[in-house]
Amino acid sequence: MPRILVCYKWVLDEQDIKIVSLGLSLDVSRAKYKISDYDKNAIEEAVRIVEKNGGSVEAISFGTSLKQSFKDVLSRGVDKVYAIDSSIAENADAYVTANVLAAAIRKIGPYDLILCADGSSDVYNQQIGSRLSALLGLPGITSVSQINCEGDRISATRKLGDCTEVVHIKGQAVISVLPEINSVRIPTMKQVLAAAKKPSEEIKIDALGLSDAELLPKVTKVSVKGFVMNRKNIVFKDANQKDNVSKLVASLAKEGLLKERG
Amino acid sequence: MPGILIYSDNITLTKQLITAGLLLKEKMNQPVYVILTGEQDLTGIANTAADEVFVLKGSNPWPESYADAIANFASTEQISAGLFGGTPRGKDIAAKVAAKLGAGLVTEAQSVEFDDGCLLTTRLLYGGLAVATEEVKLPALATIAPKTFEEAGSSDKQTEVITIEAANELNQITIGETCPVVREGVELSAANRIVSVGRGVGKKEDLSMIGELAQAFDAEIGCTRGIAEDYHWLPVERYIGISGQKVKPDMYFGVGVSGQVQHLAGMRESKVIVAIDMNENAPIFEAADYGIVGDLYEVVPLLIEALKS
């Protein structure tokens, strides 16, 4: 029965980030935190594996304000959540994050299977699964669209652009899953209520035995600016849709976009 | 000797990375080392302006099994920069190499420069909402998406190819069957015109109406992630977005597409962007050249009729 750990990231909801037109800086004051979208698929996959094979699902995150995330994570079928809550996470790059998670996993592990999403919805670095596997000395398989577990054997189907590839693993592994691996279920009221009684544990970053160098990012942000879209923004909104359509067709004709008649 | 390392599992991308490597060389004054693995085709690599070409040869054909060997090469040569092809395999290999070297890695860098002893890179954040300029300490690694740089041309020189034996046996992993992905219809990224379906379209049957519109424009059909991955109305290969297809056709025409930033990031380089949506405040209109606010079930039939006449 597999013991599974899912890594998740607690991120700002990009839908609520606004670009300030002056200087193109980002206004995050109205943005709330959420579980990174694709991490929900990783959690869902872990829960589905356990529903089929037995075992347990734990989750871990490195970030800030992580307490707020516990209820959502635990109501999705996770048995226990670990949090490394530290301001170091604010400027952490994938190098630092992987160092922290690997050190924590050495402490609370071993796990038969460590699941990550293929990337986070904020920075989409797509590195954590691969880096963790290298740091922990475990097989690391990315871009996975299907997982089958049987005993201590795992088969993972990867989607690699122009082909799919099946990888068979014996023993422990770190697997990064694509969002298409499953459809995330919405927690039931019963699950939400049960979440409050489930355990959570804080791991202090100082207790991980990492050196200052291992916590110092290699990649630092010089600037972050909103992406500028320069478009004509001609929007037809008459009540009479026939008028709108003929105006649009006229505009598209001018752009040379109508189908040529042969 | 310190140098700039180039690797991709895709040889076309390797040639594009050589261009990026040669640009870095101008400022860094370090040689460009190209790495190939296993049986990769050498044609057209040894006569580029790259300084040295190395072939890592091991017993296992799986590209990912060379991550250790590439990391060993990088640390022996004390490379200062490594550019990796941004394919799924390449991103995995780059991250494993970065972890083994204890190095920083920038994913899908859009530009890479050498500045003040660091690599200076740009990349997208928040699903394409923002552009980040980042500074990476050396040794610095980056993955680069296909078609970011032109392929390196050939030069007069014929670089000697050095073969290095690599230990790349895998103990716990066996690679099973690989199957080519069967694509339905044409390559979306090559289409001149695309009509794209979003969640504003109420049911699968209505796709026939959208098909008619596409036909009237001589366009291919694309969609948002939700249509492909949540509703499964169209194959995953047809969804446009930062994690899906990136397209830049002459015309992108969104029908019932609200314009989430992740979708916009996959199509905003289109020449002309058109949108039909119910919601006047939908972000798609900020990204569009032309738009109609209205019920697509009223507008689309009128439009098909107008296009036919």
mmCIF file with all atom_site columns, C-alpha atoms in Angstrom, chain B residues 196-296:
data_model
loop_
_atom_site.group_PDB
_atom_site.id
_atom_site.type_symbol
_atom_site.label_atom_id
_atom_site.label_alt_id
_atom_site.label_comp_id
_atom_site.label_asym_id
_atom_site.label_entity_id
_atom_site.label_seq_id
_atom_site.pdbx_PDB_ins_code
_atom_site.Cartn_x
_atom_site.Cartn_y
_atom_site.Cartn_z
_atom_site.occupancy
_atom_site.B_iso_or_equiv
_atom_site.pdbx_formal_charge
_atom_site.auth_seq_id
_atom_site.auth_comp_id
_atom_site.auth_asym_id
_atom_site.auth_atom_id
_atom_site.pdbx_PDB_model_num
ATOM 1   C CA . SER B 1 196 ? -11.327 29.283 -31.408 1.00 0.00 ? 196 SER B CA 1
ATOM 2   C CA . VAL B 1 197 ? -14.089 27.882 -29.209 1.00 0.00 ? 197 VAL B CA 1
ATOM 3   C CA . GLY B 1 198 ? -14.547 28.846 -25.558 1.00 0.00 ? 198 GLY B CA 1
ATOM 4   C CA . ARG B 1 199 ? -16.954 27.996 -22.792 1.00 0.00 ? 199 ARG B CA 1
ATOM 5   C CA . GLY B 1 200 ? -19.491 30.477 -24.128 1.00 0.00 ? 200 GLY B CA 1
ATOM 6   C CA . VAL B 1 201 ? -20.485 27.701 -26.509 1.00 0.00 ? 201 VAL B CA 1
ATOM 7   C CA . GLY B 1 202 ? -23.185 25.816 -24.635 1.00 0.00 ? 202 GLY B CA 1
ATOM 8   C CA . LYS B 1 203 ? -23.051 22.266 -25.909 1.00 0.00 ? 203 LYS B CA 1
ATOM 9   C CA . LYS B 1 204 ? -20.967 19.955 -28.031 1.00 0.00 ? 204 LYS B CA 1
ATOM 10  C CA . GLU B 1 205 ? -23.565 19.828 -30.822 1.00 0.00 ? 205 GLU B CA 1
ATOM 11  C CA . ASP B 1 206 ? -23.079 23.563 -31.380 1.00 0.00 ? 206 ASP B CA 1
ATOM 12  C CA . LEU B 1 207 ? -19.542 22.911 -32.601 1.00 0.00 ? 207 LEU B CA 1
ATOM 13  C CA . SER B 1 208 ? -21.066 22.201 -36.035 1.00 0.00 ? 208 SER B CA 1
ATOM 14  C CA . MET B 1 209 ? -22.104 25.853 -36.213 1.00 0.00 ? 209 MET B CA 1
ATOM 15  C CA . ILE B 1 210 ? -18.564 26.896 -35.282 1.00 0.00 ? 210 ILE B CA 1
ATOM 16  C CA . GLY B 1 211 ? -17.289 24.481 -37.934 1.00 0.00 ? 211 GLY B CA 1
ATOM 17  C CA . GLU B 1 212 ? -19.407 26.268 -40.497 1.00 0.00 ? 212 GLU B CA 1
ATOM 18  C CA . LEU B 1 213 ? -17.956 29.612 -39.429 1.00 0.00 ? 213 LEU B CA 1
ATOM 19  C CA . ALA B 1 214 ? -14.432 28.203 -39.680 1.00 0.00 ? 214 ALA B CA 1
ATOM 20  C CA . GLN B 1 215 ? -15.205 26.915 -43.143 1.00 0.00 ? 215 GLN B CA 1
ATOM 21  C CA . ALA B 1 216 ? -16.483 30.331 -44.208 1.00 0.00 ? 216 ALA B CA 1
ATOM 22  C CA . PHE B 1 217 ? -13.114 31.790 -43.169 1.00 0.00 ? 217 PHE B CA 1
ATOM 23  C CA . ASP B 1 218 ? -11.072 28.819 -44.420 1.00 0.00 ? 218 ASP B CA 1
ATOM 24  C CA . ALA B 1 219 ? -9.871  28.491 -40.855 1.00 0.00 ? 219 ALA B CA 1
ATOM 25  C CA . GLU B 1 220 ? -8.819  25.692 -38.511 1.00 0.00 ? 220 GLU B CA 1
ATOM 26  C CA . ILE B 1 221 ? -10.638 25.133 -35.228 1.00 0.00 ? 221 ILE B CA 1
ATOM 27  C CA . GLY B 1 222 ? -8.861  25.688 -31.942 1.00 0.00 ? 222 GLY B CA 1
ATOM 28  C CA . CYS B 1 223 ? -10.201 25.979 -28.404 1.00 0.00 ? 223 CYS B CA 1
ATOM 29  C CA . THR B 1 224 ? -9.526  26.918 -24.801 1.00 0.00 ? 224 THR B CA 1
ATOM 30  C CA . ARG B 1 225 ? -8.124  24.489 -22.245 1.00 0.00 ? 225 ARG B CA 1
ATOM 31  C CA . GLY B 1 226 ? -11.524 23.971 -20.655 1.00 0.00 ? 226 GLY B CA 1
ATOM 32  C CA . ILE B 1 227 ? -13.097 22.793 -23.915 1.00 0.00 ? 227 ILE B CA 1
ATOM 33  C CA . ALA B 1 228 ? -10.341 20.206 -24.434 1.00 0.00 ? 228 ALA B CA 1
ATOM 34  C CA . GLU B 1 229 ? -9.440  19.105 -20.928 1.00 0.00 ? 229 GLU B CA 1
ATOM 35  C CA . ASP B 1 230 ? -12.626 19.552 -18.916 1.00 0.00 ? 230 ASP B CA 1
ATOM 36  C CA . TYR B 1 231 ? -15.326 18.971 -21.559 1.00 0.00 ? 231 TYR B CA 1
ATOM 37  C CA . HIS B 1 232 ? -13.266 16.761 -23.930 1.00 0.00 ? 232 HIS B CA 1
ATOM 38  C CA . TRP B 1 233 ? -15.169 18.205 -26.898 1.00 0.00 ? 233 TRP B CA 1
ATOM 39  C CA . LEU B 1 234 ? -12.009 18.642 -28.948 1.00 0.00 ? 234 LEU B CA 1
ATOM 40  C CA . PRO B 1 235 ? -8.648  16.845 -28.804 1.00 0.00 ? 235 PRO B CA 1
ATOM 41  C CA . VAL B 1 236 ? -6.050  18.220 -26.388 1.00 0.00 ? 236 VAL B CA 1
ATOM 42  C CA . GLU B 1 237 ? -3.827  19.058 -29.381 1.00 0.00 ? 237 GLU B CA 1
ATOM 43  C CA . ARG B 1 238 ? -6.297  21.778 -30.332 1.00 0.00 ? 238 ARG B CA 1
ATOM 44  C CA . TYR B 1 239 ? -6.175  23.838 -27.202 1.00 0.00 ? 239 TYR B CA 1
ATOM 45  C CA . ILE B 1 240 ? -4.377  27.135 -27.330 1.00 0.00 ? 240 ILE B CA 1
ATOM 46  C CA . GLY B 1 241 ? -2.605  28.569 -24.334 1.00 0.00 ? 241 GLY B CA 1
ATOM 47  C CA . ILE B 1 242 ? 0.568   28.866 -22.368 1.00 0.00 ? 242 ILE B CA 1
ATOM 48  C CA . SER B 1 243 ? 0.542   25.142 -21.589 1.00 0.00 ? 243 SER B CA 1
ATOM 49  C CA . GLY B 1 244 ? -0.983  24.178 -24.959 1.00 0.00 ? 244 GLY B CA 1
ATOM 50  C CA . GLN B 1 245 ? -0.452  25.278 -28.536 1.00 0.00 ? 245 GLN B CA 1
ATOM 51  C CA . LYS B 1 246 ? 1.164   28.644 -29.157 1.00 0.00 ? 246 LYS B CA 1
ATOM 52  C CA . VAL B 1 247 ? -0.176  30.109 -32.368 1.00 0.00 ? 247 VAL B CA 1
ATOM 53  C CA . LYS B 1 248 ? 0.341   33.284 -34.381 1.00 0.00 ? 248 LYS B CA 1
ATOM 54  C CA . PRO B 1 249 ? -2.024  33.099 -37.357 1.00 0.00 ? 249 PRO B CA 1
ATOM 55  C CA . ASP B 1 250 ? -3.061  36.021 -39.583 1.00 0.00 ? 250 ASP B CA 1
ATOM 56  C CA . MET B 1 251 ? -6.413  35.888 -37.838 1.00 0.00 ? 251 MET B CA 1
ATOM 57  C CA . TYR B 1 252 ? -7.512  34.509 -34.496 1.00 0.00 ? 252 TYR B CA 1
ATOM 58  C CA . PHE B 1 253 ? -11.287 34.534 -34.077 1.00 0.00 ? 253 PHE B CA 1
ATOM 59  C CA . GLY B 1 254 ? -12.555 33.729 -30.577 1.00 0.00 ? 254 GLY B CA 1
ATOM 60  C CA . VAL B 1 255 ? -16.172 32.613 -30.155 1.00 0.00 ? 255 VAL B CA 1
ATOM 61  C CA . GLY B 1 256 ? -17.388 32.536 -26.568 1.00 0.00 ? 256 GLY B CA 1
ATOM 62  C CA . VAL B 1 257 ? -13.805 32.856 -25.360 1.00 0.00 ? 257 VAL B CA 1
ATOM 63  C CA . SER B 1 258 ? -13.627 35.052 -22.252 1.00 0.00 ? 258 SER B CA 1
ATOM 64  C CA . GLY B 1 259 ? -9.877  35.566 -22.597 1.00 0.00 ? 259 GLY B CA 1
ATOM 65  C CA . GLN B 1 260 ? -8.202  34.124 -19.524 1.00 0.00 ? 260 GLN B CA 1
ATOM 66  C CA . VAL B 1 261 ? -4.601  35.193 -19.481 1.00 0.00 ? 261 VAL B CA 1
ATOM 67  C CA . GLN B 1 262 ? -3.276  31.634 -19.964 1.00 0.00 ? 262 GLN B CA 1
ATOM 68  C CA . HIS B 1 263 ? -5.240  31.395 -23.207 1.00 0.00 ? 263 HIS B CA 1
ATOM 69  C CA . LEU B 1 264 ? -4.207  34.868 -24.363 1.00 0.00 ? 264 LEU B CA 1
ATOM 70  C CA . ALA B 1 265 ? -0.557  33.960 -23.871 1.00 0.00 ? 265 ALA B CA 1
ATOM 71  C CA . GLY B 1 266 ? -0.960  31.300 -26.541 1.00 0.00 ? 266 GLY B CA 1
ATOM 72  C CA . MET B 1 267 ? -2.515  33.552 -29.203 1.00 0.00 ? 267 MET B CA 1
ATOM 73  C CA . ARG B 1 268 ? -1.674  37.184 -28.540 1.00 0.00 ? 268 ARG B CA 1
ATOM 74  C CA . GLU B 1 269 ? 0.997   37.287 -31.225 1.00 0.00 ? 269 GLU B CA 1
ATOM 75  C CA . SER B 1 270 ? -1.696  36.721 -33.852 1.00 0.00 ? 270 SER B CA 1
ATOM 76  C CA . LYS B 1 271 ? -1.776  39.416 -36.528 1.00 0.00 ? 271 LYS B CA 1
ATOM 77  C CA . VAL B 1 272 ? -5.458  40.275 -36.105 1.00 0.00 ? 272 VAL B CA 1
ATOM 78  C CA . ILE B 1 273 ? -7.571  39.185 -33.143 1.00 0.00 ? 273 ILE B CA 1
ATOM 79  C CA . VAL B 1 274 ? -11.374 39.095 -33.347 1.00 0.00 ? 274 VAL B CA 1
ATOM 80  C CA . ALA B 1 275 ? -13.834 38.129 -30.620 1.00 0.00 ? 275 ALA B CA 1
ATOM 81  C CA . ILE B 1 276 ? -17.509 37.497 -30.050 1.00 0.00 ? 276 ILE B CA 1
ATOM 82  C CA . ASP B 1 277 ? -18.669 37.277 -26.463 1.00 0.00 ? 277 ASP B CA 1
ATOM 83  C CA . MET B 1 278 ? -21.736 38.040 -24.346 1.00 0.00 ? 278 MET B CA 1
ATOM 84  C CA . ASN B 1 279 ? -19.817 39.874 -21.674 1.00 0.00 ? 279 ASN B CA 1
ATOM 85  C CA . GLU B 1 280 ? -18.727 43.368 -22.656 1.00 0.00 ? 280 GLU B CA 1
ATOM 86  C CA . ASN B 1 281 ? -16.144 43.328 -19.870 1.00 0.00 ? 281 ASN B CA 1
ATOM 87  C CA . ALA B 1 282 ? -14.568 40.021 -20.872 1.00 0.00 ? 282 ALA B CA 1
ATOM 88  C CA . PRO B 1 283 ? -10.776 40.407 -21.028 1.00 0.00 ? 283 PRO B CA 1
ATOM 89  C CA . ILE B 1 284 ? -10.778 39.078 -24.603 1.00 0.00 ? 284 ILE B CA 1
ATOM 90  C CA . PHE B 1 285 ? -11.952 42.493 -25.853 1.00 0.00 ? 285 PHE B CA 1
ATOM 91  C CA . GLU B 1 286 ? -8.863  44.191 -24.420 1.00 0.00 ? 286 GLU B CA 1
ATOM 92  C CA . ALA B 1 287 ? -6.791  41.725 -26.423 1.00 0.00 ? 287 ALA B CA 1
ATOM 93  C CA . ALA B 1 288 ? -8.852  42.079 -29.591 1.00 0.00 ? 288 ALA B CA 1
ATOM 94  C CA . ASP B 1 289 ? -8.656  44.299 -32.650 1.00 0.00 ? 289 ASP B CA 1
ATOM 95  C CA . TYR B 1 290 ? -12.315 43.789 -33.490 1.00 0.00 ? 290 TYR B CA 1
ATOM 96  C CA . GLY B 1 291 ? -15.171 42.446 -31.474 1.00 0.00 ? 291 GLY B CA 1
ATOM 97  C CA . ILE B 1 292 ? -18.910 42.046 -31.242 1.00 0.00 ? 292 ILE B CA 1
ATOM 98  C CA . VAL B 1 293 ? -20.671 42.048 -27.903 1.00 0.00 ? 293 VAL B CA 1
ATOM 99  C CA . GLY B 1 294 ? -23.616 39.730 -28.134 1.00 0.00 ? 294 GLY B CA 1
ATOM 100 C CA . ASP B 1 295 ? -25.160 36.308 -28.014 1.00 0.00 ? 295 ASP B CA 1
ATOM 101 C CA . LEU B 1 296 ? -23.003 34.091 -30.204 1.00 0.00 ? 296 LEU B CA 1
#
